[in-house]
Amino acid sequence: MHEVIYEADTPQGRFFDVILLILILASIILVMLESVDNLDEKYHDIFYAGEWIITIFFTLEYFARIITVNKPSKYIFSFYGIIDFLSTIPLYLSFFIVGSHALLTVRALRLLRVFRILKVTRYIGESNKLTKALVDSKTKISVFLFTVLIICIISGTVMYLVEGEESGFRNIPVSIYWCIVTLTTVGYGDIAPITPLGQFLASIIMIMGYGIIAVPTGIVSAEYTKSALQNPTQDDYINTNTQSCANCNHDNHDDGAKFCNSCGYSLHHE
């Protein structure tokens, strides 16, 4: 039962996960269709019944995952455990909180399991390298964001003094909001300068926005490249198996491993 639910190396495990993904997609589609008023009026009972059938299946699956591991807390408080729980309870909460069943769309996060089913765990290694680059860049990015915030505060204050309430810059916080929207090149258009000086300053802020957008990309790219040069042959995730430890729920094992590299428990216990 543990191999079927947690692993995808066997036909039974792969079949179970494929069915699981189909139900997740079906659940998301049902919630989306239910939000369309004319469809909900005609097929509300069908949508409601379908959601309950899928929710009951997910409830049984959630408890099955708990009872098939020796340390249930390892699963319950893991990333997937929390996602599985959050994707199961919304329909039950609808008895107490009206409209909470719409939160069922959180089930989309469960589609991350497709990486395991399609045996593309090798790409998770690249994703970890990118994550490491982001972590290594956090100090530089924090300084950069703080600098951008200072620029927005100063520019917003100047625009408030230049334009004033007549142009929609009612106060400094609103002016800072306008500056952030302009600097990020979003430009909602709800507030716009009308004086020549204000338009000139706005033009400078817009041009700065294009240059500022490239800075975080350059920082992360530099860290990613540095990591690759320091470890040119490093490949932390060359394994393509989906072996999961029934004791601690650890699932990053080398191909051909017989024991869990986290707790030493047998991966092929009878």
PDB file of C-alpha atoms in Angstrom:
ATOM      1  CA  MET A   1       0.000   0.000   0.000  1.00  0.00           C
ATOM      2  CA  HIS A   2       2.884   2.357   0.787  1.00  0.00           C
ATOM      3  CA  GLU A   3       4.544   1.674  -2.566  1.00  0.00           C
ATOM      4  CA  VAL A   4       1.297   2.276  -4.446  1.00  0.00           C
ATOM      5  CA  ILE A   5       0.546   5.570  -2.670  1.00  0.00           C
ATOM      6  CA  TYR A   6       4.007   7.091  -2.285  1.00  0.00           C
ATOM      7  CA  GLU A   7       5.993   5.656  -5.189  1.00  0.00           C
ATOM      8  CA  ALA A   8       5.604   5.536  -8.962  1.00  0.00           C
ATOM      9  CA  ASP A   9       8.163   2.882  -9.896  1.00  0.00           C
ATOM     10  CA  THR A  10       5.516   0.175 -10.160  1.00  0.00           C
ATOM     11  CA  PRO A  11       2.560   0.000 -12.596  1.00  0.00           C
ATOM     12  CA  GLN A  12       0.165   0.148  -9.638  1.00  0.00           C
ATOM     13  CA  GLY A  13       1.861   3.213  -8.178  1.00  0.00           C
ATOM     14  CA  ARG A  14       1.951   4.977 -11.533  1.00  0.00           C
ATOM     15  CA  PHE A  15      -1.717   4.151 -12.162  1.00  0.00           C
ATOM     16  CA  PHE A  16      -2.701   5.477  -8.719  1.00  0.00           C
ATOM     17  CA  ASP A  17      -0.872   8.768  -9.291  1.00  0.00           C
ATOM     18  CA  VAL A  18      -2.306   9.206 -12.788  1.00  0.00           C
ATOM     19  CA  ILE A  19      -5.831   8.718 -11.391  1.00  0.00           C
ATOM     20  CA  LEU A  20      -4.976  11.180  -8.636  1.00  0.00           C
ATOM     21  CA  LEU A  21      -3.882  13.820 -11.126  1.00  0.00           C
ATOM     22  CA  ILE A  22      -6.993  13.302 -13.238  1.00  0.00           C
ATOM     23  CA  LEU A  23      -9.180  13.833 -10.163  1.00  0.00           C
ATOM     24  CA  ILE A  24      -7.236  16.949  -9.203  1.00  0.00           C
ATOM     25  CA  LEU A  25      -7.770  18.423 -12.664  1.00  0.00           C
ATOM     26  CA  ALA A  26     -11.445  17.414 -12.602  1.00  0.00           C
ATOM     27  CA  SER A  27     -11.893  19.089  -9.214  1.00  0.00           C
ATOM     28  CA  ILE A  28     -10.308  22.335 -10.403  1.00  0.00           C
ATOM     29  CA  ILE A  29     -12.466  22.345 -13.542  1.00  0.00           C
ATOM     30  CA  LEU A  30     -15.610  21.753 -11.476  1.00  0.00           C
ATOM     31  CA  VAL A  31     -14.837  24.704  -9.201  1.00  0.00           C
ATOM     32  CA  MET A  32     -14.129  26.922 -12.222  1.00  0.00           C
ATOM     33  CA  LEU A  33     -17.355  25.918 -13.959  1.00  0.00           C
ATOM     34  CA  GLU A  34     -19.341  26.429 -10.782  1.00  0.00           C
ATOM     35  CA  SER A  35     -18.214  30.044 -10.710  1.00  0.00           C
ATOM     36  CA  VAL A  36     -20.000  30.620 -14.047  1.00  0.00           C
ATOM     37  CA  ASP A  37     -23.522  31.662 -13.018  1.00  0.00           C
ATOM     38  CA  ASN A  38     -25.504  30.285 -15.964  1.00  0.00           C
ATOM     39  CA  LEU A  39     -23.720  26.919 -15.772  1.00  0.00           C
ATOM     40  CA  ASP A  40     -24.129  26.734 -12.020  1.00  0.00           C
ATOM     41  CA  GLU A  41     -27.881  27.349 -12.315  1.00  0.00           C
ATOM     42  CA  LYS A  42     -28.290  24.410 -14.707  1.00  0.00           C
ATOM     43  CA  TYR A  43     -25.795  21.913 -13.298  1.00  0.00           C
ATOM     44  CA  HIS A  44     -25.328  22.933  -9.665  1.00  0.00           C
ATOM     45  CA  ASP A  45     -26.317  19.520  -8.279  1.00  0.00           C
ATOM     46  CA  ILE A  46     -23.940  17.707 -10.641  1.00  0.00           C
ATOM     47  CA  PHE A  47     -21.055  20.020  -9.750  1.00  0.00           C
ATOM     48  CA  TYR A  48     -21.778  19.662  -6.034  1.00  0.00           C
ATOM     49  CA  ALA A  49     -21.991  15.871  -6.197  1.00  0.00           C
ATOM     50  CA  GLY A  50     -18.785  15.689  -8.223  1.00  0.00           C
ATOM     51  CA  GLU A  51     -16.920  17.841  -5.718  1.00  0.00           C
ATOM     52  CA  TRP A  52     -18.050  15.644  -2.839  1.00  0.00           C
ATOM     53  CA  ILE A  53     -17.055  12.421  -4.614  1.00  0.00           C
ATOM     54  CA  ILE A  54     -13.575  13.799  -5.286  1.00  0.00           C
ATOM     55  CA  THR A  55     -13.277  15.236  -1.768  1.00  0.00           C
ATOM     56  CA  ILE A  56     -14.182  11.883  -0.196  1.00  0.00           C
ATOM     57  CA  PHE A  57     -11.540  10.182  -2.341  1.00  0.00           C
ATOM     58  CA  PHE A  58      -8.934  12.749  -1.268  1.00  0.00           C
ATOM     59  CA  THR A  59      -9.969  12.310   2.369  1.00  0.00           C
ATOM     60  CA  LEU A  60      -9.450   8.552   2.169  1.00  0.00           C
ATOM     61  CA  GLU A  61      -6.164   9.074   0.362  1.00  0.00           C
ATOM     62  CA  TYR A  62      -4.980  11.542   3.023  1.00  0.00           C
ATOM     63  CA  PHE A  63      -5.657   9.099   5.864  1.00  0.00           C
ATOM     64  CA  ALA A  64      -4.132   6.249   3.836  1.00  0.00           C
ATOM     65  CA  ARG A  65      -0.917   8.276   3.520  1.00  0.00           C
ATOM     66  CA  ILE A  66      -0.893   8.774   7.285  1.00  0.00           C
ATOM     67  CA  ILE A  67      -1.390   5.121   8.248  1.00  0.00           C
ATOM     68  CA  THR A  68       1.156   3.733   5.762  1.00  0.00           C
ATOM     69  CA  VAL A  69       4.164   5.473   7.330  1.00  0.00           C
ATOM     70  CA  ASN A  70       5.740   4.712  10.696  1.00  0.00           C
ATOM     71  CA  LYS A  71       6.075   8.397  11.558  1.00  0.00           C
ATOM     72  CA  PRO A  72       2.861  10.112  10.382  1.00  0.00           C
ATOM     73  CA  SER A  73       4.032  13.530  11.569  1.00  0.00           C
ATOM     74  CA  LYS A  74       6.786  13.441   8.945  1.00  0.00           C
ATOM     75  CA  TYR A  75       4.105  13.387   6.262  1.00  0.00           C
ATOM     76  CA  ILE A  76       1.507  15.587   7.995  1.00  0.00           C
ATOM     77  CA  PHE A  77       3.926  18.499   8.426  1.00  0.00           C
ATOM     78  CA  SER A  78       5.749  18.027   5.117  1.00  0.00           C
ATOM     79  CA  PHE A  79       5.131  20.310   2.132  1.00  0.00           C
ATOM     80  CA  TYR A  80       2.910  17.807   0.347  1.00  0.00           C
ATOM     81  CA  GLY A  81       1.198  16.835   3.591  1.00  0.00           C
ATOM     82  CA  ILE A  82       0.122  20.407   4.255  1.00  0.00           C
ATOM     83  CA  ILE A  83      -0.994  20.858   0.634  1.00  0.00           C
ATOM     84  CA  ASP A  84      -2.991  17.606   0.770  1.00  0.00           C
ATOM     85  CA  PHE A  85      -4.690  18.729   3.975  1.00  0.00           C
ATOM     86  CA  LEU A  86      -5.523  22.205   2.661  1.00  0.00           C
ATOM     87  CA  SER A  87      -6.941  20.718  -0.541  1.00  0.00           C
ATOM     88  CA  THR A  88      -9.226  18.389   1.427  1.00  0.00           C
ATOM     89  CA  ILE A  89     -10.850  20.608   4.062  1.00  0.00           C
ATOM     90  CA  PRO A  90     -12.453  23.478   2.045  1.00  0.00           C
ATOM     91  CA  LEU A  91     -15.628  21.554   1.187  1.00  0.00           C
ATOM     92  CA  TYR A  92     -16.063  20.515   4.823  1.00  0.00           C
ATOM     93  CA  LEU A  93     -15.545  24.130   5.881  1.00  0.00           C
ATOM     94  CA  SER A  94     -18.358  25.177   3.534  1.00  0.00           C
ATOM     95  CA  PHE A  95     -20.795  23.904   6.192  1.00  0.00           C
ATOM     96  CA  PHE A  96     -19.525  26.668   8.486  1.00  0.00           C
ATOM     97  CA  ILE A  97     -18.054  29.290   6.118  1.00  0.00           C
ATOM     98  CA  VAL A  98     -20.085  30.166   3.044  1.00  0.00           C
ATOM     99  CA  GLY A  99     -18.091  30.118  -0.186  1.00  0.00           C
ATOM    100  CA  SER A 100     -15.006  28.430   1.282  1.00  0.00           C
ATOM    101  CA  HIS A 101     -15.373  25.532  -1.173  1.00  0.00           C
ATOM    102  CA  ALA A 102     -13.867  27.842  -3.819  1.00  0.00           C
ATOM    103  CA  LEU A 103     -10.564  27.263  -2.017  1.00  0.00           C
ATOM    104  CA  LEU A 104     -10.566  23.817  -3.613  1.00  0.00           C
ATOM    105  CA  THR A 105      -8.494  25.370  -6.397  1.00  0.00           C
ATOM    106  CA  VAL A 106      -5.540  24.993  -4.017  1.00  0.00           C
ATOM    107  CA  ARG A 107      -5.536  21.419  -5.304  1.00  0.00           C
ATOM    108  CA  ALA A 108      -3.659  22.748  -8.314  1.00  0.00           C
ATOM    109  CA  LEU A 109      -0.534  22.661  -6.133  1.00  0.00           C
ATOM    110  CA  ARG A 110      -0.894  18.888  -5.935  1.00  0.00           C
ATOM    111  CA  LEU A 111      -0.121  18.739  -9.640  1.00  0.00           C
ATOM    112  CA  LEU A 112       3.515  19.136  -8.601  1.00  0.00           C
ATOM    113  CA  ARG A 113       3.437  15.379  -8.140  1.00  0.00           C
ATOM    114  CA  VAL A 114       3.518  15.069 -11.927  1.00  0.00           C
ATOM    115  CA  PHE A 115       7.314  15.494 -11.724  1.00  0.00           C
ATOM    116  CA  ARG A 116       7.529  12.214  -9.833  1.00  0.00           C
ATOM    117  CA  ILE A 117       5.170  10.358 -12.142  1.00  0.00           C
ATOM    118  CA  LEU A 118       6.922  11.450 -15.320  1.00  0.00           C
ATOM    119  CA  LYS A 119      10.309  10.623 -13.789  1.00  0.00           C
ATOM    120  CA  VAL A 120      11.715  14.067 -14.390  1.00  0.00           C
ATOM    121  CA  THR A 121      13.233  14.410 -10.919  1.00  0.00           C
ATOM    122  CA  ARG A 122      16.557  15.104 -12.625  1.00  0.00           C
ATOM    123  CA  TYR A 123      15.226  18.573 -13.457  1.00  0.00           C
ATOM    124  CA  ILE A 124      14.664  19.238  -9.766  1.00  0.00           C
ATOM    125  CA  GLY A 125      18.463  19.438  -9.531  1.00  0.00           C
ATOM    126  CA  GLU A 126      18.424  22.461 -11.835  1.00  0.00           C
ATOM    127  CA  SER A 127      15.578  23.951  -9.819  1.00  0.00           C
ATOM    128  CA  ASN A 128      17.658  23.535  -6.635  1.00  0.00           C
ATOM    129  CA  LYS A 129      20.580  25.332  -8.292  1.00  0.00           C
ATOM    130  CA  LEU A 130      18.296  28.233  -9.119  1.00  0.00           C
ATOM    131  CA  THR A 131      16.972  28.240  -5.543  1.00  0.00           C
ATOM    132  CA  LYS A 132      20.550  28.300  -4.227  1.00  0.00           C
ATOM    133  CA  ALA A 133      21.346  31.222  -6.529  1.00  0.00           C
ATOM    134  CA  LEU A 134      18.338  33.115  -5.163  1.00  0.00           C
ATOM    135  CA  VAL A 135      19.371  32.393  -1.565  1.00  0.00           C
ATOM    136  CA  ASP A 136      22.963  33.481  -2.245  1.00  0.00           C
ATOM    137  CA  SER A 137      21.634  36.675  -3.842  1.00  0.00           C
ATOM    138  CA  LYS A 138      19.268  37.600  -1.018  1.00  0.00           C
ATOM    139  CA  THR A 139      21.599  40.189   0.567  1.00  0.00           C
ATOM    140  CA  LYS A 140      22.257  41.981  -2.711  1.00  0.00           C
ATOM    141  CA  ILE A 141      18.600  41.838  -3.699  1.00  0.00           C
ATOM    142  CA  SER A 142      17.563  43.138  -0.262  1.00  0.00           C
ATOM    143  CA  VAL A 143      19.905  46.124  -0.653  1.00  0.00           C
ATOM    144  CA  PHE A 144      18.562  46.684  -4.155  1.00  0.00           C
ATOM    145  CA  LEU A 145      14.919  46.603  -2.984  1.00  0.00           C
ATOM    146  CA  PHE A 146      15.714  48.963  -0.117  1.00  0.00           C
ATOM    147  CA  THR A 147      17.303  51.361  -2.598  1.00  0.00           C
ATOM    148  CA  VAL A 148      14.263  51.175  -4.868  1.00  0.00           C
ATOM    149  CA  LEU A 149      12.012  51.880  -1.879  1.00  0.00           C
ATOM    150  CA  ILE A 150      14.052  54.980  -1.014  1.00  0.00           C
ATOM    151  CA  ILE A 151      13.826  56.150  -4.628  1.00  0.00           C
ATOM    152  CA  CYS A 152      10.048  55.680  -4.580  1.00  0.00           C
ATOM    153  CA  ILE A 153       9.667  57.609  -1.322  1.00  0.00           C
ATOM    154  CA  ILE A 154      11.777  60.514  -2.572  1.00  0.00           C
ATOM    155  CA  SER A 155      10.200  60.575  -6.043  1.00  0.00           C
ATOM    156  CA  GLY A 156       6.695  60.254  -4.622  1.00  0.00           C
ATOM    157  CA  THR A 157       7.291  63.157  -2.252  1.00  0.00           C
ATOM    158  CA  VAL A 158       8.661  65.329  -5.074  1.00  0.00           C
ATOM    159  CA  MET A 159       5.680  64.503  -7.298  1.00  0.00           C
ATOM    160  CA  TYR A 160       3.307  65.403  -4.454  1.00  0.00           C
ATOM    161  CA  LEU A 161       4.989  68.811  -4.157  1.00  0.00           C
ATOM    162  CA  VAL A 162       5.041  69.364  -7.922  1.00  0.00           C
ATOM    163  CA  GLU A 163       1.560  68.127  -8.857  1.00  0.00           C
ATOM    164  CA  GLY A 164      -0.532  68.525  -5.721  1.00  0.00           C
ATOM    165  CA  GLU A 165      -4.100  67.421  -5.083  1.00  0.00           C
ATOM    166  CA  GLU A 166      -5.423  68.926  -8.323  1.00  0.00           C
ATOM    167  CA  SER A 167      -3.694  66.178 -10.339  1.00  0.00           C
ATOM    168  CA  GLY A 168      -4.805  63.345  -8.072  1.00  0.00           C
ATOM    169  CA  PHE A 169      -1.689  63.276  -5.894  1.00  0.00           C
ATOM    170  CA  ARG A 170      -3.785  63.747  -2.762  1.00  0.00           C
ATOM    171  CA  ASN A 171      -1.070  62.854  -0.270  1.00  0.00           C
ATOM    172  CA  ILE A 172       2.442  61.425  -0.100  1.00  0.00           C
ATOM    173  CA  PRO A 173       1.392  57.737   0.298  1.00  0.00           C
ATOM    174  CA  VAL A 174      -0.748  58.012  -2.861  1.00  0.00           C
ATOM    175  CA  SER A 175       2.157  59.664  -4.655  1.00  0.00           C
ATOM    176  CA  ILE A 176       4.497  56.857  -3.559  1.00  0.00           C
ATOM    177  CA  TYR A 177       1.945  54.344  -4.842  1.00  0.00           C
ATOM    178  CA  TRP A 178       1.954  56.138  -8.209  1.00  0.00           C
ATOM    179  CA  CYS A 179       5.754  56.071  -8.261  1.00  0.00           C
ATOM    180  CA  ILE A 180       5.881  52.317  -7.556  1.00  0.00           C
ATOM    181  CA  VAL A 181       3.326  51.626 -10.306  1.00  0.00           C
ATOM    182  CA  THR A 182       5.286  53.809 -12.732  1.00  0.00           C
ATOM    183  CA  LEU A 183       8.725  52.506 -11.782  1.00  0.00           C
ATOM    184  CA  THR A 184       7.630  48.906 -12.288  1.00  0.00           C
ATOM    185  CA  THR A 185       6.265  49.882 -15.743  1.00  0.00           C
ATOM    186  CA  VAL A 186       2.757  48.728 -14.772  1.00  0.00           C
ATOM    187  CA  GLY A 187       1.104  52.096 -15.315  1.00  0.00           C
ATOM    188  CA  TYR A 188      -2.533  51.729 -14.292  1.00  0.00           C
ATOM    189  CA  GLY A 189      -3.297  55.247 -15.438  1.00  0.00           C
ATOM    190  CA  ASP A 190      -5.527  56.077 -12.474  1.00  0.00           C
ATOM    191  CA  ILE A 191      -3.177  58.952 -11.581  1.00  0.00           C
ATOM    192  CA  ALA A 192      -1.146  60.964 -14.085  1.00  0.00           C
ATOM    193  CA  PRO A 193       0.881  64.176 -13.882  1.00  0.00           C
ATOM    194  CA  ILE A 194      -0.435  67.140 -15.858  1.00  0.00           C
ATOM    195  CA  THR A 195       2.238  69.801 -15.331  1.00  0.00           C
ATOM    196  CA  PRO A 196       5.269  69.938 -17.659  1.00  0.00           C
ATOM    197  CA  LEU A 197       7.687  69.466 -14.743  1.00  0.00           C
ATOM    198  CA  GLY A 198       5.670  66.537 -13.396  1.00  0.00           C
ATOM    199  CA  GLN A 199       5.575  64.873 -16.810  1.00  0.00           C
ATOM    200  CA  PHE A 200       9.339  65.363 -17.142  1.00  0.00           C
ATOM    201  CA  LEU A 201       9.955  63.726 -13.772  1.00  0.00           C
ATOM    202  CA  ALA A 202       7.537  60.910 -14.678  1.00  0.00           C
ATOM    203  CA  SER A 203       9.494  60.296 -17.888  1.00  0.00           C
ATOM    204  CA  ILE A 204      12.715  59.948 -15.916  1.00  0.00           C
ATOM    205  CA  ILE A 205      11.044  57.502 -13.500  1.00  0.00           C
ATOM    206  CA  MET A 206       9.717  55.424 -16.420  1.00  0.00           C
ATOM    207  CA  ILE A 207      13.163  55.213 -18.024  1.00  0.00           C
ATOM    208  CA  MET A 208      14.679  54.276 -14.655  1.00  0.00           C
ATOM    209  CA  GLY A 209      12.096  51.488 -14.424  1.00  0.00           C
ATOM    210  CA  TYR A 210      13.477  49.700 -17.469  1.00  0.00           C
ATOM    211  CA  GLY A 211      16.988  49.793 -16.054  1.00  0.00           C
ATOM    212  CA  ILE A 212      15.905  48.719 -12.572  1.00  0.00           C
ATOM    213  CA  ILE A 213      14.024  45.639 -13.843  1.00  0.00           C
ATOM    214  CA  ALA A 214      17.266  44.181 -15.207  1.00  0.00           C
ATOM    215  CA  VAL A 215      19.225  44.482 -11.961  1.00  0.00           C
ATOM    216  CA  PRO A 216      17.757  41.507  -9.996  1.00  0.00           C
ATOM    217  CA  THR A 217      18.053  39.315 -13.102  1.00  0.00           C
ATOM    218  CA  GLY A 218      21.731  40.191 -13.397  1.00  0.00           C
ATOM    219  CA  ILE A 219      22.371  39.498  -9.708  1.00  0.00           C
ATOM    220  CA  VAL A 220      20.738  36.058  -9.802  1.00  0.00           C
ATOM    221  CA  SER A 221      22.355  35.175 -13.131  1.00  0.00           C
ATOM    222  CA  ALA A 222      25.792  36.050 -11.751  1.00  0.00           C
ATOM    223  CA  GLU A 223      25.260  33.837  -8.691  1.00  0.00           C
ATOM    224  CA  TYR A 224      23.941  30.998 -10.858  1.00  0.00           C
ATOM    225  CA  THR A 225      26.948  31.220 -13.179  1.00  0.00           C
ATOM    226  CA  LYS A 226      29.366  31.390 -10.241  1.00  0.00           C
ATOM    227  CA  SER A 227      27.820  28.258  -8.747  1.00  0.00           C
ATOM    228  CA  ALA A 228      28.113  26.426 -12.071  1.00  0.00           C
ATOM    229  CA  LEU A 229      31.784  27.394 -12.444  1.00  0.00           C
ATOM    230  CA  GLN A 230      32.598  26.300  -8.893  1.00  0.00           C
ATOM    231  CA  ASN A 231      30.864  22.918  -9.371  1.00  0.00           C
ATOM    232  CA  PRO A 232      31.074  22.168 -13.116  1.00  0.00           C
ATOM    233  CA  THR A 233      30.369  18.442 -12.707  1.00  0.00           C
ATOM    234  CA  GLN A 234      28.038  18.590  -9.747  1.00  0.00           C
ATOM    235  CA  ASP A 235      24.724  16.824 -10.253  1.00  0.00           C
ATOM    236  CA  ASP A 236      22.938  16.328  -6.975  1.00  0.00           C
ATOM    237  CA  TYR A 237      19.821  14.787  -8.452  1.00  0.00           C
ATOM    238  CA  ILE A 238      20.912  12.231 -11.025  1.00  0.00           C
ATOM    239  CA  ASN A 239      18.596   9.612  -9.519  1.00  0.00           C
ATOM    240  CA  THR A 240      15.304   9.056 -11.302  1.00  0.00           C
ATOM    241  CA  ASN A 241      13.620   6.676  -8.868  1.00  0.00           C
ATOM    242  CA  THR A 242      10.665   7.501  -6.639  1.00  0.00           C
ATOM    243  CA  GLN A 243      11.628   5.357  -3.648  1.00  0.00           C
ATOM    244  CA  SER A 244      10.040   6.676  -0.469  1.00  0.00           C
ATOM    245  CA  CYS A 245      10.978   5.607   3.049  1.00  0.00           C
ATOM    246  CA  ALA A 246       8.037   4.081   4.924  1.00  0.00           C
ATOM    247  CA  ASN A 247       9.623   5.123   8.209  1.00  0.00           C
ATOM    248  CA  CYS A 248      10.527   8.814   7.805  1.00  0.00           C
ATOM    249  CA  ASN A 249       8.918   9.584   4.422  1.00  0.00           C
ATOM    250  CA  HIS A 250      12.249  10.744   2.949  1.00  0.00           C
ATOM    251  CA  ASP A 251      12.182  10.412  -0.842  1.00  0.00           C
ATOM    252  CA  ASN A 252      15.557  11.502  -2.215  1.00  0.00           C
ATOM    253  CA  HIS A 253      17.435   8.236  -2.588  1.00  0.00           C
ATOM    254  CA  ASP A 254      20.151   7.125  -4.989  1.00  0.00           C
ATOM    255  CA  ASP A 255      19.265   4.639  -7.684  1.00  0.00           C
ATOM    256  CA  GLY A 256      19.667   1.110  -6.362  1.00  0.00           C
ATOM    257  CA  ALA A 257      19.723   2.189  -2.712  1.00  0.00           C
ATOM    258  CA  LYS A 258      18.551  -0.489  -0.269  1.00  0.00           C
ATOM    259  CA  PHE A 259      18.350   1.670   2.841  1.00  0.00           C
ATOM    260  CA  CYS A 260      17.081   5.164   3.543  1.00  0.00           C
ATOM    261  CA  ASN A 261      19.920   7.700   3.530  1.00  0.00           C
ATOM    262  CA  SER A 262      18.104   9.662   6.229  1.00  0.00           C
ATOM    263  CA  CYS A 263      17.145   7.079   8.889  1.00  0.00           C
ATOM    264  CA  GLY A 264      18.675   3.802   7.646  1.00  0.00           C
ATOM    265  CA  TYR A 265      15.317   2.051   7.330  1.00  0.00           C
ATOM    266  CA  SER A 266      15.047  -0.654   4.664  1.00  0.00           C
ATOM    267  CA  LEU A 267      13.511   0.596   1.437  1.00  0.00           C
ATOM    268  CA  HIS A 268      12.503  -2.908   0.401  1.00  0.00           C
ATOM    269  CA  HIS A 269      11.091  -4.261   3.647  1.00  0.00           C
ATOM    270  CA  GLU A 270       8.630  -7.107   3.395  1.00  0.00           C
TER     271      GLU A 270
END
